[in-house]
PDB file of C-alpha atoms in Angstrom:
ATOM      1  CA  MET A  98       7.268 122.710  12.832  1.00 89.00           C
ATOM      2  CA  THR A  99       4.211 120.661  11.933  1.00 91.00           C
ATOM      3  CA  ASP A 100       3.057 117.170  11.065  1.00 90.00           C
ATOM      4  CA  ALA A 101       2.649 117.089   7.267  1.00 90.00           C
ATOM      5  CA  THR A 102      -0.594 115.116   7.491  1.00 88.00           C
ATOM      6  CA  SER A 103      -2.455 116.710  10.389  1.00 90.00           C
ATOM      7  CA  GLY A 104      -0.871 120.166  10.476  1.00 90.00           C
ATOM      8  CA  ALA A 105      -0.434 119.874  14.250  1.00 91.00           C
ATOM      9  CA  GLY A 106       2.630 121.409  15.893  1.00 92.00           C
ATOM     10  CA  LEU A 107       5.470 118.990  16.671  1.00 91.00           C
ATOM     11  CA  ALA A 108       7.260 119.166  20.002  1.00 91.00           C
ATOM     12  CA  GLY A 109      10.754 117.812  20.575  1.00 90.00           C
ATOM     13  CA  VAL A 110      12.268 118.442  17.135  1.00 92.00           C
ATOM     14  CA  ASN A 111      15.931 119.450  17.474  1.00 90.00           C
ATOM     15  CA  VAL A 112      16.807 122.407  15.252  1.00 91.00           C
ATOM     16  CA  TYR A 113      20.434 122.768  14.157  1.00 88.00           C
ATOM     17  CA  THR A 114      22.200 125.457  12.141  1.00 86.00           C
ATOM     18  CA  TYR A 115      25.072 124.736   9.779  1.00 83.00           C
ATOM     19  CA  ASP A 116      27.533 127.521   9.015  1.00 81.00           C
ATOM     20  CA  LEU A 117      27.642 127.444   5.212  1.00 81.00           C
ATOM     21  CA  ASP A 118      30.677 129.743   5.148  1.00 76.00           C
ATOM     22  CA  ASN A 119      32.956 127.158   6.786  1.00 73.00           C
ATOM     23  CA  GLY A 120      30.995 123.977   6.095  1.00 65.00           C
ATOM     24  CA  GLN A 121      30.450 122.894   9.688  1.00 64.00           C
ATOM     25  CA  ILE A 122      27.585 122.516  12.082  1.00 63.00           C
ATOM     26  CA  GLY A 123      27.152 125.879  13.774  1.00 55.00           C
ATOM     27  CA  THR A 124      27.731 124.788  17.351  1.00 54.00           C
ATOM     28  CA  ALA A 125      28.700 128.347  18.226  1.00 52.00           C
ATOM     29  CA  TYR A 126      25.141 129.327  17.317  1.00 67.00           C
ATOM     30  CA  GLY A 127      23.619 126.671  19.515  1.00 69.00           C
ATOM     31  CA  GLN A 128      20.535 124.718  18.763  1.00 85.00           C
ATOM     32  CA  ALA A 129      16.906 124.732  19.776  1.00 91.00           C
ATOM     33  CA  THR A 130      14.175 122.235  20.495  1.00 92.00           C
ATOM     34  CA  THR A 131      10.641 122.921  19.329  1.00 94.00           C
ATOM     35  CA  SER A 132       7.994 123.733  21.919  1.00 94.00           C
ATOM     36  CA  ALA A 133       4.642 121.952  22.334  1.00 91.00           C
ATOM     37  CA  THR A 134       3.279 124.145  19.541  1.00 94.00           C
ATOM     38  CA  GLY A 135       6.214 123.488  17.205  1.00 93.00           C
ATOM     39  CA  THR A 136       7.909 126.883  17.552  1.00 94.00           C
ATOM     40  CA  TYR A 137      11.647 127.443  18.050  1.00 94.00           C
ATOM     41  CA  THR A 138      14.303 130.161  18.318  1.00 92.00           C
ATOM     42  CA  VAL A 139      18.041 129.776  17.718  1.00 89.00           C
ATOM     43  CA  GLY A 140      19.896 132.812  19.013  1.00 84.00           C
ATOM     44  CA  GLY A 141      23.411 134.169  18.804  1.00 80.00           C
ATOM     45  CA  ILE A 142      23.911 133.759  15.069  1.00 83.00           C
ATOM     46  CA  GLN A 143      26.701 135.977  13.769  1.00 80.00           C
ATOM     47  CA  PRO A 144      25.410 138.917  11.679  1.00 83.00           C
ATOM     48  CA  GLY A 145      26.004 138.357   7.984  1.00 83.00           C
ATOM     49  CA  ALA A 146      26.179 134.594   8.409  1.00 82.00           C
ATOM     50  CA  SER A 147      24.747 132.218   5.862  1.00 84.00           C
ATOM     51  CA  VAL A 148      23.322 129.161   7.576  1.00 87.00           C
ATOM     52  CA  ALA A 149      21.343 126.055   6.770  1.00 87.00           C
ATOM     53  CA  VAL A 150      18.559 125.234   9.218  1.00 90.00           C
ATOM     54  CA  CYS A 151      18.014 121.508   9.701  1.00 89.00           C
ATOM     55  CA  PHE A 152      15.416 119.614  11.683  1.00 90.00           C
ATOM     56  CA  ASP A 153      16.277 116.397  13.555  1.00 88.00           C
ATOM     57  CA  ALA A 154      12.987 114.625  14.207  1.00 86.00           C
ATOM     58  CA  SER A 155      14.395 111.689  16.188  1.00 80.00           C
ATOM     59  CA  LYS A 156      12.609 112.869  19.341  1.00 76.00           C
ATOM     60  CA  ALA A 157       9.583 114.499  17.706  1.00 79.00           C
ATOM     61  CA  GLY A 158       6.216 113.739  19.213  1.00 60.00           C
ATOM     62  CA  GLY A 159       7.649 111.536  21.958  1.00 53.00           C
ATOM     63  CA  SER A 160       7.667 107.833  21.168  1.00 50.00           C
ATOM     64  CA  THR A 161       5.572 107.973  18.011  1.00 46.00           C
ATOM     65  CA  SER A 162       6.058 105.205  15.513  1.00 53.00           C
ATOM     66  CA  PRO A 163       7.129 105.310  12.753  1.00 62.00           C
ATOM     67  CA  GLY A 164       8.354 108.782  13.663  1.00 78.00           C
ATOM     68  CA  TYR A 165       9.193 111.571  11.235  1.00 86.00           C
ATOM     69  CA  GLN A 166      11.712 112.150   8.471  1.00 85.00           C
ATOM     70  CA  ASP A 167      14.515 114.651   9.076  1.00 87.00           C
ATOM     71  CA  GLN A 168      14.902 117.545   6.683  1.00 89.00           C
ATOM     72  CA  CYS A 169      16.422 120.963   6.252  1.00 90.00           C
ATOM     73  CA  TYR A 170      14.546 124.183   5.575  1.00 92.00           C
ATOM     74  CA  ASN A 171      12.777 124.412   2.216  1.00 92.00           C
ATOM     75  CA  ASN A 172      12.008 120.668   1.989  1.00 89.00           C
ATOM     76  CA  GLN A 173      15.637 119.636   1.545  1.00 87.00           C
ATOM     77  CA  SER A 174      16.303 115.999   2.317  1.00 81.00           C
ATOM     78  CA  TRP A 175      18.676 115.303   5.236  1.00 80.00           C
ATOM     79  CA  ASP A 176      19.758 111.977   6.669  1.00 73.00           C
ATOM     80  CA  GLY A 177      20.173 113.419  10.167  1.00 72.00           C
ATOM     81  CA  SER A 178      23.924 112.835  10.278  1.00 67.00           C
ATOM     82  CA  PHE A 179      26.262 115.553  11.477  1.00 66.00           C
ATOM     83  CA  GLN A 180      29.202 114.664   9.243  1.00 61.00           C
ATOM     84  CA  ASP A 181      28.741 117.239   6.515  1.00 64.00           C
ATOM     85  CA  VAL A 182      26.577 120.149   5.533  1.00 67.00           C
ATOM     86  CA  PRO A 183      23.520 118.656   3.858  1.00 70.00           C
ATOM     87  CA  THR A 184      23.798 118.647   0.070  1.00 72.00           C
ATOM     88  CA  GLY A 185      21.433 121.176  -1.482  1.00 78.00           C
ATOM     89  CA  ALA A 186      20.714 122.949   1.807  1.00 83.00           C
ATOM     90  CA  THR A 187      18.974 126.285   1.261  1.00 89.00           C
ATOM     91  CA  PRO A 188      21.053 129.191   2.623  1.00 90.00           C
ATOM     92  CA  VAL A 189      19.352 131.442   5.162  1.00 90.00           C
ATOM     93  CA  ALA A 190      20.958 134.889   5.398  1.00 88.00           C
ATOM     94  CA  VAL A 191      21.005 136.529   8.828  1.00 85.00           C
ATOM     95  CA  ALA A 192      21.392 140.312   8.803  1.00 83.00           C
ATOM     96  CA  GLY A 193      22.794 142.100  11.838  1.00 77.00           C
ATOM     97  CA  GLY A 194      20.196 143.022  14.446  1.00 75.00           C
ATOM     98  CA  SER A 195      17.344 141.257  12.669  1.00 79.00           C
ATOM     99  CA  ASN A 196      15.158 138.299  13.471  1.00 84.00           C
ATOM    100  CA  VAL A 197      14.613 135.851  10.631  1.00 87.00           C
ATOM    101  CA  THR A 198      11.237 134.132  10.841  1.00 89.00           C
ATOM    102  CA  GLY A 199       9.252 131.661   8.794  1.00 90.00           C
ATOM    103  CA  LYS A 200      11.982 129.032   8.435  1.00 92.00           C
ATOM    104  CA  ASN A 201       9.607 126.174   9.092  1.00 88.00           C
ATOM    105  CA  ALA A 202       9.135 122.593   8.044  1.00 90.00           C
ATOM    106  CA  SER A 203       6.259 120.204   7.681  1.00 91.00           C
ATOM    107  CA  LEU A 204       7.581 116.742   8.518  1.00 91.00           C
ATOM    108  CA  SER A 205       6.331 113.548   6.895  1.00 88.00           C
ATOM    109  CA  SER A 206       6.063 110.193   8.600  1.00 83.00           C
ATOM    110  CA  GLY A 207       9.163 108.071   8.385  1.00 78.00           C
ATOM    111  CA  GLY A 208       9.768 104.348   8.430  1.00 76.00           C
ATOM    112  CA  THR A 209      11.175 102.065  11.081  1.00 80.00           C
ATOM    113  CA  ILE A 210      13.794  99.374  11.360  1.00 87.00           C
ATOM    114  CA  SER A 211      13.264  96.692  13.953  1.00 90.00           C
ATOM    115  CA  GLY A 212      14.769  93.370  14.874  1.00 94.00           C
ATOM    116  CA  LYS A 213      16.111  91.156  17.604  1.00 95.00           C
ATOM    117  CA  VAL A 214      19.694  90.681  18.802  1.00 96.00           C
ATOM    118  CA  THR A 215      20.651  87.225  20.019  1.00 95.00           C
ATOM    119  CA  ALA A 216      23.861  85.579  21.187  1.00 94.00           C
ATOM    120  CA  THR A 217      25.698  83.527  18.574  1.00 92.00           C
ATOM    121  CA  ASN A 218      26.300  80.779  21.135  1.00 91.00           C
ATOM    122  CA  GLY A 219      22.574  80.109  21.488  1.00 83.00           C
ATOM    123  CA  ALA A 220      22.313  81.819  24.887  1.00 85.00           C
ATOM    124  CA  GLY A 221      19.241  83.750  23.732  1.00 92.00           C
ATOM    125  CA  ALA A 222      18.281  87.398  23.516  1.00 95.00           C
ATOM    126  CA  LEU A 223      20.735  90.159  24.405  1.00 95.00           C
ATOM    127  CA  ALA A 224      19.468  93.175  26.356  1.00 95.00           C
ATOM    128  CA  GLY A 225      21.125  96.593  26.412  1.00 96.00           C
ATOM    129  CA  VAL A 226      22.851  96.338  23.030  1.00 96.00           C
ATOM    130  CA  GLU A 227      23.124  99.624  21.107  1.00 95.00           C
ATOM    131  CA  VAL A 228      22.039  99.236  17.490  1.00 94.00           C
ATOM    132  CA  ASP A 229      23.278 102.068  15.248  1.00 90.00           C
ATOM    133  CA  VAL A 230      21.927 103.079  11.859  1.00 85.00           C
ATOM    134  CA  THR A 231      24.357 104.820   9.516  1.00 83.00           C
ATOM    135  CA  ASN A 232      24.155 106.292   6.035  1.00 76.00           C
ATOM    136  CA  ASP A 233      25.603 103.683   3.693  1.00 80.00           C
ATOM    137  CA  ALA A 234      26.936 106.302   1.278  1.00 76.00           C
ATOM    138  CA  THR A 235      28.606 108.644   3.787  1.00 74.00           C
ATOM    139  CA  GLY A 236      29.040 106.521   6.903  1.00 75.00           C
ATOM    140  CA  GLY A 237      27.325 109.265   8.901  1.00 72.00           C
ATOM    141  CA  PHE A 238      25.428 108.322  12.048  1.00 76.00           C
ATOM    142  CA  ILE A 239      21.635 108.576  11.709  1.00 76.00           C
ATOM    143  CA  ARG A 240      19.917 106.950  14.714  1.00 77.00           C
ATOM    144  CA  SER A 241      20.401 104.400  17.443  1.00 82.00           C
ATOM    145  CA  ALA A 242      18.222 102.171  19.577  1.00 87.00           C
ATOM    146  CA  THR A 243      18.942  99.968  22.583  1.00 93.00           C
ATOM    147  CA  THR A 244      17.624  96.428  22.784  1.00 95.00           C
ATOM    148  CA  ALA A 245      14.971  95.611  25.378  1.00 95.00           C
ATOM    149  CA  ALA A 246      15.144  92.703  27.847  1.00 96.00           C
ATOM    150  CA  ASN A 247      13.897  90.354  25.109  1.00 97.00           C
ATOM    151  CA  GLY A 248      16.567  91.560  22.629  1.00 95.00           C
ATOM    152  CA  THR A 249      14.175  93.511  20.412  1.00 95.00           C
ATOM    153  CA  TYR A 250      14.683  97.057  19.127  1.00 93.00           C
ATOM    154  CA  THR A 251      12.859  99.571  16.937  1.00 85.00           C
TER     155      THR A 251
END
């Protein structure tokens, strides 16, 4: 897992597998988080399974701004929601007793949404409000942020 611009390894990327045979996130397979060098291992995948490997960059590189764009293996766009298997996800076949390597991604910088939450009665900024971002087309959850003491979020 690397930064598309610098080539440096990205720590903190959550790696998820989707079971393409039943169309659900492969929670039985677990997940992984990339190390300081950007490496990861997801174990326990059923032999013969066909999975999609997707990379959730919401925690990549700590508190970097504007952060990184999520994607699935083979440069497939992903909105980071867990509602459905990502459209166009590249299947990764896992043979019994083998280790599949080289399923990497190079993540590009993303954008940010920021604002301020205030009370409608004129009482000022609201702290501790959760602001959720969802996919307009699917309704799937993408990210959230919590407002600071001054009501701002990013």
